[in-house]
Coordinates of C-alpha atoms in Angstrom, one line a residue:
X152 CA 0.0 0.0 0.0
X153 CA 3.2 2.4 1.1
X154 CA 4.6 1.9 -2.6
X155 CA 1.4 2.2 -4.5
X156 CA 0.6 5.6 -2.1
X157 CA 4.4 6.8 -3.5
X158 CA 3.0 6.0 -7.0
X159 CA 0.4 8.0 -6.7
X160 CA 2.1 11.1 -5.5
X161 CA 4.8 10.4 -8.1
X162 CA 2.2 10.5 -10.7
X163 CA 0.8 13.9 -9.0
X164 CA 4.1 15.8 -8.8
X165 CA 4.6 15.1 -12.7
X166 CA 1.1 16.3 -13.4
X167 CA 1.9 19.7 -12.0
X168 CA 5.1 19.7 -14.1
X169 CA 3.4 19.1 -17.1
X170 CA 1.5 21.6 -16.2
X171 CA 4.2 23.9 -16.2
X172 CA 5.4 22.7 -19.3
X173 CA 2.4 23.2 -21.3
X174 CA 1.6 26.7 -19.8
X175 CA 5.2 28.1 -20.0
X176 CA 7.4 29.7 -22.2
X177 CA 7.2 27.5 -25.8
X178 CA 9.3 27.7 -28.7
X179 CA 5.6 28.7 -30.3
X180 CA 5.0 31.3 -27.3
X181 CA 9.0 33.0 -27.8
X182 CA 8.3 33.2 -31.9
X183 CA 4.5 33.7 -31.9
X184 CA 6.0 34.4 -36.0
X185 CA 6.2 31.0 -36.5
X186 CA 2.2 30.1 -35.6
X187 CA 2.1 26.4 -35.0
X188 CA 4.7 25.5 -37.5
X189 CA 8.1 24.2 -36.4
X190 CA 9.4 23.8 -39.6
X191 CA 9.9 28.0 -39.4
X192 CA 12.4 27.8 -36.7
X193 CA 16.2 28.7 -38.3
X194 CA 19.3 27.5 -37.1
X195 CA 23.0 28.8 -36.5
X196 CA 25.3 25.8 -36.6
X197 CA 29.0 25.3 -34.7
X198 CA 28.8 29.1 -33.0
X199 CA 31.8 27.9 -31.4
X200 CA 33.7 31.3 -31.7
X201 CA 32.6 35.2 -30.8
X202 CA 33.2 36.0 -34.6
X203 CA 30.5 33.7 -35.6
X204 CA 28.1 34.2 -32.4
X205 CA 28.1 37.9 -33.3
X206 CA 27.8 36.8 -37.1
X207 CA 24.2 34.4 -35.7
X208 CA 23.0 37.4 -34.0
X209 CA 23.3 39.5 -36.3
X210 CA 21.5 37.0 -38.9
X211 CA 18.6 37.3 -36.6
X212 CA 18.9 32.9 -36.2
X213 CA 16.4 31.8 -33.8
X214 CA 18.2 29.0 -32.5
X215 CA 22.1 29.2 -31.9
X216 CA 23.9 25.4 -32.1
X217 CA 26.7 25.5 -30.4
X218 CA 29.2 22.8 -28.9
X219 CA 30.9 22.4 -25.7
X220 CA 34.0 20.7 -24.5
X221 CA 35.7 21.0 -21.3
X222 CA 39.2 23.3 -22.8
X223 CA 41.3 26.1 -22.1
X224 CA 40.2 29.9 -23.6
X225 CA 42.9 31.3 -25.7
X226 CA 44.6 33.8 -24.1
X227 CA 42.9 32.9 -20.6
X228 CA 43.8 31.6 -17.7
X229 CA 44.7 28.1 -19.0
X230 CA 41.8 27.0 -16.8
X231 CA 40.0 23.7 -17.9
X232 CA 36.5 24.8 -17.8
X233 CA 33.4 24.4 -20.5
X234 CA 34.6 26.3 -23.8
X235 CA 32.7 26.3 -27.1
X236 CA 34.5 24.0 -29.4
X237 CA 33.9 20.6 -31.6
X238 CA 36.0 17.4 -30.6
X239 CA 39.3 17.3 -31.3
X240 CA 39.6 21.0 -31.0
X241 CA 39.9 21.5 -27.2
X242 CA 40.8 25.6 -27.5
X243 CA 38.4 28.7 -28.5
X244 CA 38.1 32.5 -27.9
X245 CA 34.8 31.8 -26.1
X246 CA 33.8 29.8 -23.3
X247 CA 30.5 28.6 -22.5
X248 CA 30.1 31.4 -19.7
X249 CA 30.8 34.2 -21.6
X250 CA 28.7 32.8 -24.4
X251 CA 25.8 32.4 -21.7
X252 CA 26.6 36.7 -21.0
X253 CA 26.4 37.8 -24.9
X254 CA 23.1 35.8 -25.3
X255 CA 21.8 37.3 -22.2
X256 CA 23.1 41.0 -23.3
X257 CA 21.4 40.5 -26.6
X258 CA 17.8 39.4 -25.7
X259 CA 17.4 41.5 -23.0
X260 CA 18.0 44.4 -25.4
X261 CA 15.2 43.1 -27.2
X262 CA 16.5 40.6 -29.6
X263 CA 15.2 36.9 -29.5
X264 CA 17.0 33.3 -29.7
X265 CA 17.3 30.5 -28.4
X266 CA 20.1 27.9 -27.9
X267 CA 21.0 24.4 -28.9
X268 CA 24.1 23.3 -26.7
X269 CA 25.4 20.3 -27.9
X270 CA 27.7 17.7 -25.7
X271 CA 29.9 14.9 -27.2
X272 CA 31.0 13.6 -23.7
X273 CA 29.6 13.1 -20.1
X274 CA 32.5 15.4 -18.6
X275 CA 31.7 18.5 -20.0
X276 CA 27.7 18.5 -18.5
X277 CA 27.6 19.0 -14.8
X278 CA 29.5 22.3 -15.1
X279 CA 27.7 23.9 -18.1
X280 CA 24.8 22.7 -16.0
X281 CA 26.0 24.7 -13.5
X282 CA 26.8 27.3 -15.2
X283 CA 23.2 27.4 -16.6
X284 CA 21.7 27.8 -13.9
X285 CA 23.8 30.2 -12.6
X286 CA 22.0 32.5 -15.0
X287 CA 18.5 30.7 -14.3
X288 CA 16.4 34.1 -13.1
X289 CA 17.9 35.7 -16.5
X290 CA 17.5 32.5 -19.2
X291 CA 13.6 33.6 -21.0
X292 CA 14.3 32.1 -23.7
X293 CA 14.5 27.9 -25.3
X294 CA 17.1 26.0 -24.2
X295 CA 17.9 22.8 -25.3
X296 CA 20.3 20.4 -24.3
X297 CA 21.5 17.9 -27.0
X298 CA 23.3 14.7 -26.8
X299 CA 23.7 11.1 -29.1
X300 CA 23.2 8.9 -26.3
X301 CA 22.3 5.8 -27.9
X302 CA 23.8 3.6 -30.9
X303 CA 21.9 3.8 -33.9
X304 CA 22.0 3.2 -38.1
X305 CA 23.9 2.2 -39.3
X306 CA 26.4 -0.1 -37.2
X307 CA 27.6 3.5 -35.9
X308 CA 30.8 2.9 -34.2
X309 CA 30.6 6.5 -32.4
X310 CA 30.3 5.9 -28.5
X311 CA 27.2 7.8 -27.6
X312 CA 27.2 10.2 -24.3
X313 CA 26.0 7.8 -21.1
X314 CA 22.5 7.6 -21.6
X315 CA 21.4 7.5 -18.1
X316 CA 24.0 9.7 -16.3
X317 CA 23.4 12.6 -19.5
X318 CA 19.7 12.5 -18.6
X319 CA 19.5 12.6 -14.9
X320 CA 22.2 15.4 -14.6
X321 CA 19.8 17.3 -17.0
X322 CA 16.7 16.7 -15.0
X323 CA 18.2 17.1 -12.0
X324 CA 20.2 20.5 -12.8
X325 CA 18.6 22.1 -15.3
X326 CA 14.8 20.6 -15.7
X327 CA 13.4 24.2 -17.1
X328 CA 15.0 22.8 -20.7
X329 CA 13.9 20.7 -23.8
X330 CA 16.5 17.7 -24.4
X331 CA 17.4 16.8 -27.7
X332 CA 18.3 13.5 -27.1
X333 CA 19.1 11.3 -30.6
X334 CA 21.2 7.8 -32.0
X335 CA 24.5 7.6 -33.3
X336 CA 24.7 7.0 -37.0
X337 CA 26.8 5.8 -39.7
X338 CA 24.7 7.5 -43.0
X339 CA 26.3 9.5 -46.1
X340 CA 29.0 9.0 -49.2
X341 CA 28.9 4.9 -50.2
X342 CA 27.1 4.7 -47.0
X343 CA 23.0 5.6 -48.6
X344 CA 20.6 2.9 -46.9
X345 CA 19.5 2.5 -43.5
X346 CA 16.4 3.0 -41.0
X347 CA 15.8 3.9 -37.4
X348 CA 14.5 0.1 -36.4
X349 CA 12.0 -0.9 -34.1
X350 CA 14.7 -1.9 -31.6
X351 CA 16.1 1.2 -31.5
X352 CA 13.3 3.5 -31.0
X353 CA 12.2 1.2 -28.3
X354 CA 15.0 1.5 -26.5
X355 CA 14.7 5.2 -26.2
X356 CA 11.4 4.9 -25.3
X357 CA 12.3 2.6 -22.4
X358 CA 15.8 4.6 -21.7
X359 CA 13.4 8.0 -21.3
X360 CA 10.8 6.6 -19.6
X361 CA 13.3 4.8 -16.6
X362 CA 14.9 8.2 -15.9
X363 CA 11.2 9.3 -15.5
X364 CA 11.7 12.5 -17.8
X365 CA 9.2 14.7 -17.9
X366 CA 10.3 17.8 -19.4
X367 CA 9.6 18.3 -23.4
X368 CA 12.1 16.0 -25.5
X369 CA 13.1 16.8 -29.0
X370 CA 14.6 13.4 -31.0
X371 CA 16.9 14.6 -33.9
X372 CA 16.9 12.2 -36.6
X373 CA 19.2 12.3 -39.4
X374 CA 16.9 13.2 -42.8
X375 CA 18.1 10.0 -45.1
X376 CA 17.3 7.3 -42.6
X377 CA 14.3 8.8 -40.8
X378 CA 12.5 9.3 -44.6
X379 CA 13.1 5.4 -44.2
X380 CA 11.5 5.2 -40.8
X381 CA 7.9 6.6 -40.8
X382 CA 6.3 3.5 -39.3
X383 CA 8.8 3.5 -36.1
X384 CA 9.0 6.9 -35.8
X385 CA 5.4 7.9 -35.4
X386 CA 5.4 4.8 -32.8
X387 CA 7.9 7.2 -30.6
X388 CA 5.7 10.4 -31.2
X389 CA 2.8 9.0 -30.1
X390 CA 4.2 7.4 -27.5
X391 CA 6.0 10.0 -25.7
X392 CA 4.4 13.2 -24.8
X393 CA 5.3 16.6 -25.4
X394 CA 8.4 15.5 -28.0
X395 CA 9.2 16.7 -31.0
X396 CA 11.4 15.8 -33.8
X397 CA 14.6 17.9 -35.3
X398 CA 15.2 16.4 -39.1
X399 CA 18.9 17.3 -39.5
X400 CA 21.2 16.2 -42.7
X401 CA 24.8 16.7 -43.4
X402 CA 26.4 17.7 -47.1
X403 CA 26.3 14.9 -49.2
X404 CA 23.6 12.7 -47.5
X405 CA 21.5 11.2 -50.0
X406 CA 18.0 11.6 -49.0
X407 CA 14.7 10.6 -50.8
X408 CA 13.1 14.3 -50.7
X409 CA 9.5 12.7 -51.2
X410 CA 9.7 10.6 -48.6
X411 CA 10.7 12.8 -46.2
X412 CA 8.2 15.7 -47.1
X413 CA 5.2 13.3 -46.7
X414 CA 7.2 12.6 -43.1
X415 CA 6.9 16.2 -42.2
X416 CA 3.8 17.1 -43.4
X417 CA 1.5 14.0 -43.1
X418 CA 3.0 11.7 -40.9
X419 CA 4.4 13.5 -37.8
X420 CA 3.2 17.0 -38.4
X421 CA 4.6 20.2 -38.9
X422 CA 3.8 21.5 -35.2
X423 CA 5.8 18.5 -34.3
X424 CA 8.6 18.9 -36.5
X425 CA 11.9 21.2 -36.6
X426 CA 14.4 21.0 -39.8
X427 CA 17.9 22.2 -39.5
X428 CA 18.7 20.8 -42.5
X429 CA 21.2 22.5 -45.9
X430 CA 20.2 24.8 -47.5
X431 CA 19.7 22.6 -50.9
X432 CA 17.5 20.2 -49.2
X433 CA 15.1 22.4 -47.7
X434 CA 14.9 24.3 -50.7
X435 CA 13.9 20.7 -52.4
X436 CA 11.1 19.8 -49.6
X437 CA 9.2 23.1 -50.6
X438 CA 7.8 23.3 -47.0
X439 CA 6.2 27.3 -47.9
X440 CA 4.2 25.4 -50.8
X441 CA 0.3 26.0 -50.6
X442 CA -0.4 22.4 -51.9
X443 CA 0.5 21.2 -48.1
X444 CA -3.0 21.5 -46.1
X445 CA -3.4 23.1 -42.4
X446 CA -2.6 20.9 -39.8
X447 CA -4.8 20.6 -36.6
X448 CA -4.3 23.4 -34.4
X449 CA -2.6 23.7 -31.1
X450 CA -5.4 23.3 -28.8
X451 CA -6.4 19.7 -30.5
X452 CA -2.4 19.2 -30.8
X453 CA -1.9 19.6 -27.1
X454 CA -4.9 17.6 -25.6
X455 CA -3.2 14.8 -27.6
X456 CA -0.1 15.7 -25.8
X457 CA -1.5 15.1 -22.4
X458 CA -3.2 12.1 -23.1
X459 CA -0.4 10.2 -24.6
X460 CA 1.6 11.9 -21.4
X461 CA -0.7 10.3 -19.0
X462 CA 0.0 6.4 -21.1
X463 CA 3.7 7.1 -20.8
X464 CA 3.7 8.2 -17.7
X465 CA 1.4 5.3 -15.9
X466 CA 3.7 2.8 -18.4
X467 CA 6.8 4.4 -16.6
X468 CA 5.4 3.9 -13.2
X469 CA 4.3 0.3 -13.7
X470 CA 7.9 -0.2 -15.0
X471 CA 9.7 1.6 -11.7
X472 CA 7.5 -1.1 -9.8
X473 CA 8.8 -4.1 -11.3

C-alpha cells in the first residue's frame, strides 16, 4: 500500500510539471512568427567562436547550435572549464560562460534566440549545468540540451554520451530545458541505406521513460534514414508526450526528398517537426508550398499531448515497480 501511495504522488508531482510545461514559455510562445509550425524555426550551426556568435545574431537565427568541451580559452587563464568548441579542438576564444553573457546581453536588449548546446562527452555536462543555472532568473528564452546517447543506423561505431548519467544530470540540474536527445549513425558517401528500427526506438522509449523525464524532448533524426523510418518513428511520437522531432542532414547525404516531405507534413506533423537541414535540401522539400494542407491546431495538438503523457507516464510507473 506504502509503494502504490508513493506512485500515486509520483504521478501527481509530474502532473503539475506538465502543467508547467504546457503553460510556460514554448518555442511557439518566444516566436509567436512562426504560428504552430516548427518547420519555421532557423538555425545557426558550430557558434563555437565570438566572430561567428556575433555573425548568428546578427543574422537574426532563432536558435544558436553551439558545442561544448571542457578546454582552455585562448589567451585565458589556462583554466580547464566548458569552452565552445567541436571534438578534437579543445581551445576557443569563447567559453560557455561568456557565451551564456552575450546571449543574455542581446535578448534583454530586445532581440530573440534560443540555444541548442550540444555535448559529445559526459565530462563536460555538470559544469555547463551549473553554469546554466547560474543565470536561471535571466534564461527567458529555449534552451535545449542535446546529446547522441544511444547507438543507432547504421552499425555506428561512435560511443554515444551515457545515456542514463546525460539525462539525470539534466533533469536534476537544469529541468526548465527541452533535451534533444538522438542515435548515433553511420549514414552518407557509399554509406546511402538505413532506418531507425523498431529496436532502437524502443529502447529510447524505455531509456526516457526509466529516468522518468518529464520535461519536453526533441529526438533529432538524421533526414536520409528517418524518410526510411515513418512507421517506427510515429510509434515514438505517439508514445512520448510533449516531444518533438529535429530532421537534420549533413552535405552529401543522400536523401529521398519525397519521402521525407510526406514525413513532415502528413506523418508526424509540422507542429511536431523542426528542420535544421542544408540549405539545398530544404529548398527541395518546398515546406512554404500551398499544396501542403493546415494541420490541426494547437489546442487539439496539445490535448493529444496530455493524453499520450498520461499512457507514458502510468507505463513508466508500472515499469519503476517491477
Amino acid at each position: 500500500m506504502c509503494h502504490l501511495f508513493t506512485n500515486i504522488l509520483l504521478i501527481l508531482s509530474t502532473f503539475y510539471t506538465l502543467i508547467y510545461l504546457v503553460h510556460g514559455t514554448s518555442m511557439q510562445q518566444y516566436f509567436p512568427e512562426i504560428g504552430n509550425d516548427l518547420t519555421k524555426v532557423t538555425w545557426g550551426h558550430a557558434v563555437n567562436s565570438k566572430q561567428l556568435l556575433e555573425q548568428a545574431i546578427q543574422d537574426n537565427v532563432m536558435m544558436l547550435e553551439a558545442d561544448v568541451v571542457m578546454g582552455t580559452v585562448v589567451g585565458g587563464s589556462g583554466d580547464v572549464i566548458p569552452v565552445m568548441a567541436h571534438p578534437p579542438t579543445n581551445t576557443s576564444d569563447l567559453s560557455l560562460k561568456e557565451f551564456l553573457e552575450n546571449v543574455l546581453s542581446v535578448t534583454q536588449k530586445g532581440h530573440r534566440c534560443g540555444i541548442k548546446l550540444d555535448f559529445k562527452s559526459i565530462e563536460v555536462v555538470s559544469p555547463s549545468l551549473d553554469e546554466l543555472q547560474a543565470h536561471i532568473e535571466q534564461l527567458d528564452f529555449p534552451v535545449m540540451l542535446n546529446a547522441d546517447i544511444l547507438p543507432g543506423p547504421v552499425a555506428s561505431a561512435t560511443t554515444p554520451v551515457q545515456a542514463d548519467k546525460f539525462l539525470q544530470l539534466c533533469v536534476k540540474q537544469f529541468p526548465e530545458s527541452t533535451l534533444s536527445v538522438g542515435w548515433t549513425t553511420q549514414y552518407g558517401g557509399l554509406i546511402f541505406t538505413g532506418s531507425y528500427s523498431q529496436e532502437q526506438v524502443d529502447e529510447m522509449e524505455e531509456t526516457l521513460k526509466r529516468n522518468m523525464v518529464t520535461q519536453p524532448v526533441t529526438f533529432p533524426v538524421r533526414a536520409g534514414l528517418a524518410a526510411k523510418s515513418a512507421s517506427t518513428l510515429v510509434k515514438l511520437k505517439d508514445n512520448i508526450a510533449n516531444s518533438t522531432f529535429t530532421i537534420w542532414s549533413s552535405d552529401g547525404d543522400y536523401v529521398d526528398v519525397d519521402l521525407l516531405r510526406t514525413l513532415i507534413v502528413d506523418v508526424i506533423g509540422r507542429d511536431r517537426v523542426y528542420v535544421d537541414v542544408p540549405t539545398k535540401l530544404m529548398n527541395q522539400l518546398n515546406l512554404t508550398s500551398s499544396e501542403i494542407s493546415e494541420f490541426k491546431n494547437s489546442a487539439s495538438s496539445t490535448s493529444s499531448s496530455v493524453k499520450a503523457f498520461f499512457v507514458s507516464l502510468i507505463t513508466a510507473v508500472l515499469f519503476r515497480s517491477k
